[in-house]
PDB file of C-alpha atoms and ligand atoms in Angstrom:
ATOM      1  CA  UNK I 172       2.134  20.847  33.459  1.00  0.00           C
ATOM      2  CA  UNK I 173       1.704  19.734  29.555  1.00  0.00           C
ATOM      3  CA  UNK I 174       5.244  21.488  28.430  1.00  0.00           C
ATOM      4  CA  UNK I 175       6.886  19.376  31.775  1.00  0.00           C
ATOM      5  CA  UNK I 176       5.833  16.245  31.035  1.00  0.00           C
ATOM      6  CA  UNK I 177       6.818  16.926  27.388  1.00  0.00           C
ATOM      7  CA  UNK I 178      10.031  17.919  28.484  1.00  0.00           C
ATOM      8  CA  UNK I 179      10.270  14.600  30.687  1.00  0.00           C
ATOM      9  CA  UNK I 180       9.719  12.367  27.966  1.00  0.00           C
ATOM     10  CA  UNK I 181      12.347  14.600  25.701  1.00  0.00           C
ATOM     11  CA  UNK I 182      15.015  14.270  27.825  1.00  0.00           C
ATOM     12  CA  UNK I 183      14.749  10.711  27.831  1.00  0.00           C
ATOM     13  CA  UNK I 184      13.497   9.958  24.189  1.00  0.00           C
ATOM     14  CA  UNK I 185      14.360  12.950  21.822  1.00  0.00           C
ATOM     15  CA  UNK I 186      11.391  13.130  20.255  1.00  0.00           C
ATOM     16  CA  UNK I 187      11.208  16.905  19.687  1.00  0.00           C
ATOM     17  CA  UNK I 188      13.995  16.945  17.227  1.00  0.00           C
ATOM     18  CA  UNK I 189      11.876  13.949  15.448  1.00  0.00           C
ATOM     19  CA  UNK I 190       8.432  15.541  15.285  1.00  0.00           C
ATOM     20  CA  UNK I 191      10.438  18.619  13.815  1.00  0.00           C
ATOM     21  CA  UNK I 192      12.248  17.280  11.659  1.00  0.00           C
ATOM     22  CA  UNK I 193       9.134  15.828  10.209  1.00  0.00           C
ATOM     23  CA  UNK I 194       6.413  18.097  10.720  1.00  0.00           C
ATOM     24  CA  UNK I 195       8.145  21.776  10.836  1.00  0.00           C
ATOM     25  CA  UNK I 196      10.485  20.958   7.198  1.00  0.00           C
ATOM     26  CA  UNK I 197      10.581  24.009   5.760  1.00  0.00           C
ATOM     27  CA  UNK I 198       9.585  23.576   1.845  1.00  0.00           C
ATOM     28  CA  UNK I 199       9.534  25.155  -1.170  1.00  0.00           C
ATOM     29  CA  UNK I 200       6.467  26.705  -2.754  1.00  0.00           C
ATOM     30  CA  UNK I 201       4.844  23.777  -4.066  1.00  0.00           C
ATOM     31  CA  UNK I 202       1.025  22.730  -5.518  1.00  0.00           C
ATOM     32  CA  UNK I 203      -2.010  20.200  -4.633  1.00  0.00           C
ATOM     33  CA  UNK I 204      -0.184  17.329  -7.217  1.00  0.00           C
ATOM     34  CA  UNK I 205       2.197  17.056  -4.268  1.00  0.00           C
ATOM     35  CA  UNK I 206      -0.350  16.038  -2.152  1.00  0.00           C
ATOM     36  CA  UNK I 207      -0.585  12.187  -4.321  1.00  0.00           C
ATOM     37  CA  UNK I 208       1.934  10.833  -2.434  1.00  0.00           C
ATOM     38  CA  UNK I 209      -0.155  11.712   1.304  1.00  0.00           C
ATOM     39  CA  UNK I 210      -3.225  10.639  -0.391  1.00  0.00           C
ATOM     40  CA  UNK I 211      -1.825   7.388  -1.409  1.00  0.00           C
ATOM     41  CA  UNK I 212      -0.417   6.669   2.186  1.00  0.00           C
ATOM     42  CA  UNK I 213      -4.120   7.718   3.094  1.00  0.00           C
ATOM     43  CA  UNK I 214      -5.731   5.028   1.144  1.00  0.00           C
ATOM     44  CA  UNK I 215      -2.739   2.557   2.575  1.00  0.00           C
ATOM     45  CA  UNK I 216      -3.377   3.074   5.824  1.00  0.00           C
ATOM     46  CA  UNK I 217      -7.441   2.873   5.509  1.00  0.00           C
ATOM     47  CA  UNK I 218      -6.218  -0.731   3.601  1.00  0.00           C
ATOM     48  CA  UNK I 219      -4.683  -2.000   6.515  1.00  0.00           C
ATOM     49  CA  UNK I 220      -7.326  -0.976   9.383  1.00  0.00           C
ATOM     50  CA  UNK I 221     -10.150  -2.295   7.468  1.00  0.00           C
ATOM     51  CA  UNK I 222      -7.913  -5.523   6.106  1.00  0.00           C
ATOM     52  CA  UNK I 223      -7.180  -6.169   9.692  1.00  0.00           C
ATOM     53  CA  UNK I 224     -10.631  -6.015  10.907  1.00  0.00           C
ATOM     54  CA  UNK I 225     -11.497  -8.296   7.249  1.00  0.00           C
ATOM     55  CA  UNK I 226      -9.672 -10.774   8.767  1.00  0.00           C
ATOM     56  CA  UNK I 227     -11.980 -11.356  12.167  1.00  0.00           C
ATOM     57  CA  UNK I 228     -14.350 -13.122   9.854  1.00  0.00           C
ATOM     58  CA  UNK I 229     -12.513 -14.480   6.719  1.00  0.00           C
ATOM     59  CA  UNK I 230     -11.636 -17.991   6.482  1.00  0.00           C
ATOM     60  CA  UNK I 231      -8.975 -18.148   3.459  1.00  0.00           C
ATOM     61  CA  UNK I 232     -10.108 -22.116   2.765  1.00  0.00           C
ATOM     62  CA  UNK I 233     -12.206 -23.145  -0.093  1.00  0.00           C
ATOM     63  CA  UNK I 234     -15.424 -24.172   2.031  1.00  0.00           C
ATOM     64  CA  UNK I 235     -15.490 -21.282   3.890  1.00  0.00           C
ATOM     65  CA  UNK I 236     -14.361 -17.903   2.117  1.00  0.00           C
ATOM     66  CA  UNK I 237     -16.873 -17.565   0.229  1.00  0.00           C
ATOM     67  CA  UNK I 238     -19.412 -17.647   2.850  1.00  0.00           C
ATOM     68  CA  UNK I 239     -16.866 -15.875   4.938  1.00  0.00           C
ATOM     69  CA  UNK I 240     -17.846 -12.671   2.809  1.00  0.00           C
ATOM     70  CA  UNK I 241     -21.174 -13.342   2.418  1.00  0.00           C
ATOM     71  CA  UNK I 242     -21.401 -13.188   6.246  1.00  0.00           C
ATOM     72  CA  UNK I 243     -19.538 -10.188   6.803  1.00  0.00           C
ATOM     73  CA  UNK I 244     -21.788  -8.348   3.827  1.00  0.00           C
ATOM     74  CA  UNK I 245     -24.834  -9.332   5.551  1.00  0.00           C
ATOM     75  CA  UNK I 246     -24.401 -10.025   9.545  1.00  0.00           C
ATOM     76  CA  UNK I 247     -21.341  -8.603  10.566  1.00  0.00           C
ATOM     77  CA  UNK I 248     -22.007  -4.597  12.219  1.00  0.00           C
ATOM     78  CA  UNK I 249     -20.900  -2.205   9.317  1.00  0.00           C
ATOM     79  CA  UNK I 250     -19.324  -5.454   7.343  1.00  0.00           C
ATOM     80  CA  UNK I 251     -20.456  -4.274   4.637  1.00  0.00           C
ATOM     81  CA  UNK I 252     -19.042  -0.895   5.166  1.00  0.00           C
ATOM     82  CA  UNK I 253     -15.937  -1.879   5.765  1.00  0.00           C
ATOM     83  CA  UNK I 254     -15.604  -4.254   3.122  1.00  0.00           C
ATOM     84  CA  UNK I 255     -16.779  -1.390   1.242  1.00  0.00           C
ATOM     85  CA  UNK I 256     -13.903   0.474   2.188  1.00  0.00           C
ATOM     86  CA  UNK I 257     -11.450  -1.904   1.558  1.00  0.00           C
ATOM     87  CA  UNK I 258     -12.549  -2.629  -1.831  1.00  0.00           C
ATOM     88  CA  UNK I 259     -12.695   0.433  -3.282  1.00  0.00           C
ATOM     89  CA  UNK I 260      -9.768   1.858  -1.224  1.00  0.00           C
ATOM     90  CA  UNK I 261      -7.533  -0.746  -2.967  1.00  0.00           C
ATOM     91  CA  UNK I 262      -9.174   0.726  -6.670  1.00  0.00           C
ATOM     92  CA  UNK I 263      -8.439   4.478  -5.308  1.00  0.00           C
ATOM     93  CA  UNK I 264      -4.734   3.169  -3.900  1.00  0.00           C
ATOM     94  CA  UNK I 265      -3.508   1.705  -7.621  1.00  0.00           C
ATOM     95  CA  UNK I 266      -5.261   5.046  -9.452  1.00  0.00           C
ATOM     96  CA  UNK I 267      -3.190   7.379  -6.893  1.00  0.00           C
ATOM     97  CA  UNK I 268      -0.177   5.996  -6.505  1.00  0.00           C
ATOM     98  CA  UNK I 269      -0.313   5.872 -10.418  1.00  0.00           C
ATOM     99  CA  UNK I 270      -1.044   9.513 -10.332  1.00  0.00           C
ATOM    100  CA  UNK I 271       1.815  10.117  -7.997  1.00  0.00           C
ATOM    101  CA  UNK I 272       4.515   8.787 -10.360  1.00  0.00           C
ATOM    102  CA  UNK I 273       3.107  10.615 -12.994  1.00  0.00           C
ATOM    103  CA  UNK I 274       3.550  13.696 -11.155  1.00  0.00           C
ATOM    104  CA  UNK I 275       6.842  12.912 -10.344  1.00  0.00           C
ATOM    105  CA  UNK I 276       7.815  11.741 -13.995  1.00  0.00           C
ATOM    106  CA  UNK I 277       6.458  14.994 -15.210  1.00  0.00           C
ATOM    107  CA  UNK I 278       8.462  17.222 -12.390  1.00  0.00           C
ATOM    108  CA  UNK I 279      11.596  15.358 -13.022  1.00  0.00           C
ATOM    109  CA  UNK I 280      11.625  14.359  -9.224  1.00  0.00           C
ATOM    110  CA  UNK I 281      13.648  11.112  -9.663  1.00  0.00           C
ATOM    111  CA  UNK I 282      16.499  12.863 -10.565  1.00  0.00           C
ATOM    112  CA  UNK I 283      19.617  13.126  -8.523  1.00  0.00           C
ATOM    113  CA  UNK I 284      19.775  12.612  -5.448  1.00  0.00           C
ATOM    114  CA  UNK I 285      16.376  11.290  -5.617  1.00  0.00           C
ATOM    115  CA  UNK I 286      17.203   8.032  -7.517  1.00  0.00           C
ATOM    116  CA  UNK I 287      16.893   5.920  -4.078  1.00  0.00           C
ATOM    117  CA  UNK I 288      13.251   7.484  -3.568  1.00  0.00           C
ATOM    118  CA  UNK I 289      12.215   6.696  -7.111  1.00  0.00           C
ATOM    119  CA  UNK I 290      13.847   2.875  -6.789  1.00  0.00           C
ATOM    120  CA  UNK I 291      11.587   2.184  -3.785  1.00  0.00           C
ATOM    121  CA  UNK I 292       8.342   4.092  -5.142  1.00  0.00           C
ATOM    122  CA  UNK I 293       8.990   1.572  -8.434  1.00  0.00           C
ATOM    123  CA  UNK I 294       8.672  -1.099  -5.965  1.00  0.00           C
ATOM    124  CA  UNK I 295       5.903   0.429  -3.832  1.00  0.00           C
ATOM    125  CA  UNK I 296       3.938   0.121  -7.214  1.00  0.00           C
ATOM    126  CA  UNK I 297       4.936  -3.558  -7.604  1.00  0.00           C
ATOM    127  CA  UNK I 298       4.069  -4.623  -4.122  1.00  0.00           C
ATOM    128  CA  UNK I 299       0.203  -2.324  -4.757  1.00  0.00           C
ATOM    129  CA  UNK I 300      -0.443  -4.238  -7.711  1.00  0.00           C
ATOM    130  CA  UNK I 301       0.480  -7.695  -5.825  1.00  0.00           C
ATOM    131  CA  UNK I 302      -1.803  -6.517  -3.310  1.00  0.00           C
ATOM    132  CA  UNK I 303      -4.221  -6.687  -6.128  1.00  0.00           C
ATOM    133  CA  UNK I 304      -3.325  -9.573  -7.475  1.00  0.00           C
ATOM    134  CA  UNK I 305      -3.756 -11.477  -4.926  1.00  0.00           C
ATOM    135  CA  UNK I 306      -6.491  -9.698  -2.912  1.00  0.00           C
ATOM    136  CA  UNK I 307      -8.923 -10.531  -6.173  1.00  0.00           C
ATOM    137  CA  UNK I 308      -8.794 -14.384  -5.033  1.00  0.00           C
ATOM    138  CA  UNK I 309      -9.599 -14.229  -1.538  1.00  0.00           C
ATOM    139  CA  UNK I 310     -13.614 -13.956  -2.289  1.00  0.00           C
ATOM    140  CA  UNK I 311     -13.545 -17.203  -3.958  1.00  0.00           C
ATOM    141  CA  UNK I 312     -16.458 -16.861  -6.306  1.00  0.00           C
ATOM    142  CA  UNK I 313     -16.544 -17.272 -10.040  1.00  0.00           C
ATOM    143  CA  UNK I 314     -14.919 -13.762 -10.700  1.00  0.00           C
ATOM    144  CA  UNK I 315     -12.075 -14.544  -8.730  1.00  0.00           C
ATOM    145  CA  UNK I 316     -10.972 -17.696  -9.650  1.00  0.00           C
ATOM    146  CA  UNK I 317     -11.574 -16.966 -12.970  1.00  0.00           C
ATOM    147  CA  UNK I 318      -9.440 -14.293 -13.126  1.00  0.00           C
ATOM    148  CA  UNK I 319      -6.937 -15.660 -11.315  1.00  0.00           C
ATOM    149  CA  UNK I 320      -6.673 -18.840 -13.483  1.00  0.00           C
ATOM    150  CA  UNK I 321      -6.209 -16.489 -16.365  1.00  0.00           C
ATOM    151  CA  UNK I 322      -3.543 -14.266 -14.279  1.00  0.00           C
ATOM    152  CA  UNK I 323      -1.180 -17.143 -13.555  1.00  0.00           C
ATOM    153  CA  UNK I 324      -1.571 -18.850 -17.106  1.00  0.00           C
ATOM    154  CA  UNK I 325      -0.293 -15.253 -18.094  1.00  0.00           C
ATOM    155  CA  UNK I 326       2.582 -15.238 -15.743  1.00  0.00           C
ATOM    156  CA  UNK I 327       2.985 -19.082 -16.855  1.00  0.00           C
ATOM    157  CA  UNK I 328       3.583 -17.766 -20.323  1.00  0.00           C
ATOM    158  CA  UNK I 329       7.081 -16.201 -19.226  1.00  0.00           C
ATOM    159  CA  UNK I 330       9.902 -18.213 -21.795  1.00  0.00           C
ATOM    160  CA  UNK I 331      11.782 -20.586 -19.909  1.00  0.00           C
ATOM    161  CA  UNK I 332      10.611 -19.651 -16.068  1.00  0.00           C
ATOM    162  CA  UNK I 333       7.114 -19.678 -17.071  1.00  0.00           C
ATOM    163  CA  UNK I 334       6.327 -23.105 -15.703  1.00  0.00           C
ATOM    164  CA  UNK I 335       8.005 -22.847 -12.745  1.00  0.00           C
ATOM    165  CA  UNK I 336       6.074 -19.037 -11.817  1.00  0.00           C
ATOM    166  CA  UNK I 337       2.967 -20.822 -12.646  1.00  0.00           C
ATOM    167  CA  UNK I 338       3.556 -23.274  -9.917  1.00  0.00           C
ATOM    168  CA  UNK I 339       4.578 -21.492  -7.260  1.00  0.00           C
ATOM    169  CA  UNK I 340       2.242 -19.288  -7.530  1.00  0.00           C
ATOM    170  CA  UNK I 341      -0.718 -21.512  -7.878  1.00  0.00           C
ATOM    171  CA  UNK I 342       1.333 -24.081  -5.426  1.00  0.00           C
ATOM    172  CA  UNK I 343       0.482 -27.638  -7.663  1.00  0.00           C
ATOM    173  CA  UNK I 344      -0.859 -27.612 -11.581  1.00  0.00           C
ATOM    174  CA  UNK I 345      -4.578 -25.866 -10.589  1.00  0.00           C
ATOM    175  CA  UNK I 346      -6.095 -23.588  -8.885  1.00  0.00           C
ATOM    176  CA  UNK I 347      -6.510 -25.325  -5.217  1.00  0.00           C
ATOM    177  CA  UNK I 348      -7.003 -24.790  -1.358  1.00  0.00           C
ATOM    178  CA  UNK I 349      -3.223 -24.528  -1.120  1.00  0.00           C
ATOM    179  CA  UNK I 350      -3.230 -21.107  -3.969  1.00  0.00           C
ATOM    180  CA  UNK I 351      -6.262 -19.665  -1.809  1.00  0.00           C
ATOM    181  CA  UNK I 352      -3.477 -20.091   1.042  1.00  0.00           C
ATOM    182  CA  UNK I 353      -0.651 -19.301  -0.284  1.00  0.00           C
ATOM    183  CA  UNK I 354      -1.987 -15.985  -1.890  1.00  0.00           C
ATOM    184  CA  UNK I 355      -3.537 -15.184   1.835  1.00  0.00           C
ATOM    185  CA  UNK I 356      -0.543 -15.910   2.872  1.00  0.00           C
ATOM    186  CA  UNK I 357       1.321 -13.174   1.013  1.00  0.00           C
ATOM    187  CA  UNK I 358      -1.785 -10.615   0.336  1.00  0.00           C
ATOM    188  CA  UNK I 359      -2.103 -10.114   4.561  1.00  0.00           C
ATOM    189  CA  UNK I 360       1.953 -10.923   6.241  1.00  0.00           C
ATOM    190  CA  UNK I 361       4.405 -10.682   3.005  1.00  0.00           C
ATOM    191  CA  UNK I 362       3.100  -7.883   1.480  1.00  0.00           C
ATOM    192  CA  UNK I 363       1.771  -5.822   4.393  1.00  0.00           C
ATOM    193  CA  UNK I 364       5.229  -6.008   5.838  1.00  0.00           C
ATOM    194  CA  UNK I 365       7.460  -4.833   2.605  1.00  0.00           C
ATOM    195  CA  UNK I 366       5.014  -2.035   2.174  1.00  0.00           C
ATOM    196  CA  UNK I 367       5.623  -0.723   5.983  1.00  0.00           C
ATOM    197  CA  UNK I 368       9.503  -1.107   5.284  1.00  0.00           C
ATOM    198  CA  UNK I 369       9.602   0.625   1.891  1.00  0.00           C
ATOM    199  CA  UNK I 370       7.148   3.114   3.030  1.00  0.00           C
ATOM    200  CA  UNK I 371       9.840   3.646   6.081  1.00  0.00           C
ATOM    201  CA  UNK I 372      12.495   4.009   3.450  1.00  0.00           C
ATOM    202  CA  UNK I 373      10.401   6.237   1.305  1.00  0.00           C
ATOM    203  CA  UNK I 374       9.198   8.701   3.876  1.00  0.00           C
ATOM    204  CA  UNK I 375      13.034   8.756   5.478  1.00  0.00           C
ATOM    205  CA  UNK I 376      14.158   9.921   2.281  1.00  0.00           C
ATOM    206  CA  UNK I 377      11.524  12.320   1.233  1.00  0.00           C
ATOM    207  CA  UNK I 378      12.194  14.092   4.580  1.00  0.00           C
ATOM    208  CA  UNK I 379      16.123  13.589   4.617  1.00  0.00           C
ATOM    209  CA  UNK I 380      16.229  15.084   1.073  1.00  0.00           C
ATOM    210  CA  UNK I 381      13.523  17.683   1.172  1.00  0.00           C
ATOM    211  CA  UNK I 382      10.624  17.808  -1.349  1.00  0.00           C
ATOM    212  CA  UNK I 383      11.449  18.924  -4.956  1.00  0.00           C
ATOM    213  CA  UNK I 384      10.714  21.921  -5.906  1.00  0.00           C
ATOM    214  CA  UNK I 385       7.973  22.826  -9.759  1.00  0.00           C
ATOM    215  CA  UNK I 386      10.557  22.964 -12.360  1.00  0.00           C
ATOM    216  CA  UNK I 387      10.186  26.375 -13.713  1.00  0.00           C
ATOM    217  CA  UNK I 388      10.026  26.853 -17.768  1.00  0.00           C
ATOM    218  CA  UNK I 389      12.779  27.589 -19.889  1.00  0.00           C
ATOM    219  CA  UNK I 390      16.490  27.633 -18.680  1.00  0.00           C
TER     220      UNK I 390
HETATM  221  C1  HEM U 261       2.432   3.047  -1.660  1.00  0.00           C
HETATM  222  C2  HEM U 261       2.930   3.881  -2.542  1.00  0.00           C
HETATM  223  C3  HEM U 261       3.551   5.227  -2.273  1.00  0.00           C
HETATM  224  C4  HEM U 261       3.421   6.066  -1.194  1.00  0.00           C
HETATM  225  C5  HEM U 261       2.586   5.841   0.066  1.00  0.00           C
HETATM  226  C6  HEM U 261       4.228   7.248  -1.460  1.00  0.00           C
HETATM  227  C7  HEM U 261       4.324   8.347  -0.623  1.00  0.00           C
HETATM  228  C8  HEM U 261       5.031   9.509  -0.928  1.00  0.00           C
HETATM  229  C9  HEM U 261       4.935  10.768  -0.221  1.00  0.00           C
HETATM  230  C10 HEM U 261       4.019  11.049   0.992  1.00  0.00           C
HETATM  231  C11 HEM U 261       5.773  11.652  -0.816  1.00  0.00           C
HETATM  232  C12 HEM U 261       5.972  13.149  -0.475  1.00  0.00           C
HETATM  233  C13 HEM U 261       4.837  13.972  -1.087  1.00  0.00           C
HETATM  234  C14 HEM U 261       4.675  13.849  -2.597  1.00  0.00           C
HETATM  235  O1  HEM U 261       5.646  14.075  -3.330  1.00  0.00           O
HETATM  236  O2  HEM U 261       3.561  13.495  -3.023  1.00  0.00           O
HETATM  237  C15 HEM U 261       6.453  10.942  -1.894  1.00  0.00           C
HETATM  238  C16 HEM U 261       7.442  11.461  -2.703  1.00  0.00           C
HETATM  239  C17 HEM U 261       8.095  10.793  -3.722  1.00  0.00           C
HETATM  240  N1  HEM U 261       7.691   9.570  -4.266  1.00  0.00           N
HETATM  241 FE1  HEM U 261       6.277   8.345  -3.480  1.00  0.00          FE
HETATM  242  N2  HEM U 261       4.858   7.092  -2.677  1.00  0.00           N
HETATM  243  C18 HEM U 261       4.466   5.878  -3.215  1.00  0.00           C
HETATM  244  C19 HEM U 261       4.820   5.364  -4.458  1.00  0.00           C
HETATM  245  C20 HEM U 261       5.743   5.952  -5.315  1.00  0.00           C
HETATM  246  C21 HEM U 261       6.047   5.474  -6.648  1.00  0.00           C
HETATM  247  C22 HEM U 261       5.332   4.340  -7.364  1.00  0.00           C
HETATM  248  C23 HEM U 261       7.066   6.274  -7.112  1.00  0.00           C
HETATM  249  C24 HEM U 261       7.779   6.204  -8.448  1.00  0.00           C
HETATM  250  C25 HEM U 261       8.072   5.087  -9.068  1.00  0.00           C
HETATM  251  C26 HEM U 261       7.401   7.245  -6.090  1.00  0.00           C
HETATM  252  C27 HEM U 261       8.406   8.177  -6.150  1.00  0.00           C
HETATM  253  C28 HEM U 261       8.538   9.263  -5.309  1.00  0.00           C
HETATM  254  C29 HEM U 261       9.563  10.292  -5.424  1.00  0.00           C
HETATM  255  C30 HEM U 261      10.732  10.337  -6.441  1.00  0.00           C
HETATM  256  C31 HEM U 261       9.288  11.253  -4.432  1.00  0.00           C
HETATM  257  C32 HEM U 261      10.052  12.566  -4.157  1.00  0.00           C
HETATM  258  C33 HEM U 261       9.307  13.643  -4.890  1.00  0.00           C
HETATM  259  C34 HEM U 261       9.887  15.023  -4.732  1.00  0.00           C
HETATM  260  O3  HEM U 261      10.850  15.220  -4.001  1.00  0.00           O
HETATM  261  O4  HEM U 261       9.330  15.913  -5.398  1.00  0.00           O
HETATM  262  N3  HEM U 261       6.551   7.031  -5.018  1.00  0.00           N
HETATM  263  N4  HEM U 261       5.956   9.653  -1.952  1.00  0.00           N
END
């Protein structure tokens, strides 16, 4: 009964040749480092369940995130669980997917023909530390606009563009409603949406090409 239903839906969508092609690659003999890169999409994906359910109860305005937060550490079911999660997820997701490149700096695994993989993973780590970036804001206490006064005064400091960074990013001359927006804005719909593309593009490729195999010494 299982195997004809299967077989219904294959003839009409394909999808045994995809699940095969992704989950039956046959790969060289390889070691736990190569299991960064799952571990990081882990972490991603536990980022985006508990940031959706985050933003049920945060308000991203000045009057209200604040005790937006509070409200979801102390009367929201498991709020503080899952703000738990989403917090230290997005410390474990920067610490792995440095990791990751390490590993495949060490192995040599950018090399030909996996200069395209590399290119996206070096802006998989750009759009992780954005998420960071701008995630630290959203609370709204002391800490985080602090910080991010001092983080856009740094970008500020650029020669030339400097200026012109600092306003975008903070959207006027301080620190206002409009950056608590604007950094909302891209933290939960820019971002979210050029990590699922690059990690589209990534994953494509690392199945397309096949996973390197350990460089063996000498030779
Ligand atoms: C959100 C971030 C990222 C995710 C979810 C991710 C995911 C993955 C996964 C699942 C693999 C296959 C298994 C493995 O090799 O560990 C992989 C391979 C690879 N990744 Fe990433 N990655 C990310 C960031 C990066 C970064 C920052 C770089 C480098 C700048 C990078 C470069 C590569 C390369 C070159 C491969 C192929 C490795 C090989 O064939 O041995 N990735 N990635």
């Amino acid at each position: 009964m299982t195997t004809r239903i299967g077989n219904w839906f294959d003839d009409r969508l394909g999808w045994r040749r995809v699940w095969e092609a992704i989950f039956k690659r046959r790969i060289p003999k390889v070691n736990w480092w190569y299991t960064l890169g799952s571990a990081t999409l882990f972490v991603a994906v536990n980022q985006i369940v508990t940031g959706i359910l985050l933003t049920i109860y945060y308000v991203p305005t000045p009057d209200h995130a604040y005790d937006s937060v509070q409200y979801i550490m102390t009367q929201v079911p498991a709020g503080w669980f899952i703000r738990g999660m989403h917090h230290w997820g997005a410390s474990a997701m920067v610490v792995l997917v440095g990791l990751h490149m390490l590993r495949v700096i060490l192995y040599g695994a950018f090399k030909y023909p996996r200069e395209i993989t590399w290119l996206t993973g070096v802006v998989l780590l750009l759009v992780t530390i954005g998420f960071g970036f701008t995630g630290y804001l959203l609370p709204w206490d002391q800490k985080a606009f602090w910080a991010t006064t001092v983080g856009t005064k740094i970008a500020g400091a650029a020669p030339g563009v400097g200026d012109l960074i600092l306003r975008i990013m903070r959207g006027g001359e301080e620190l206002s409603a409009v950056t608590l927006a604007r950094f909302f804005g891209v933290h939960v719909w820019a971002l979210p949406a050029a990590l699922l593309i690059l990690v589209g593009a990534h994953l494509y490729l690392v199945i397309r090409l096949g996973i390197s195999a350990v460089p063996k010494r000498g030779k």
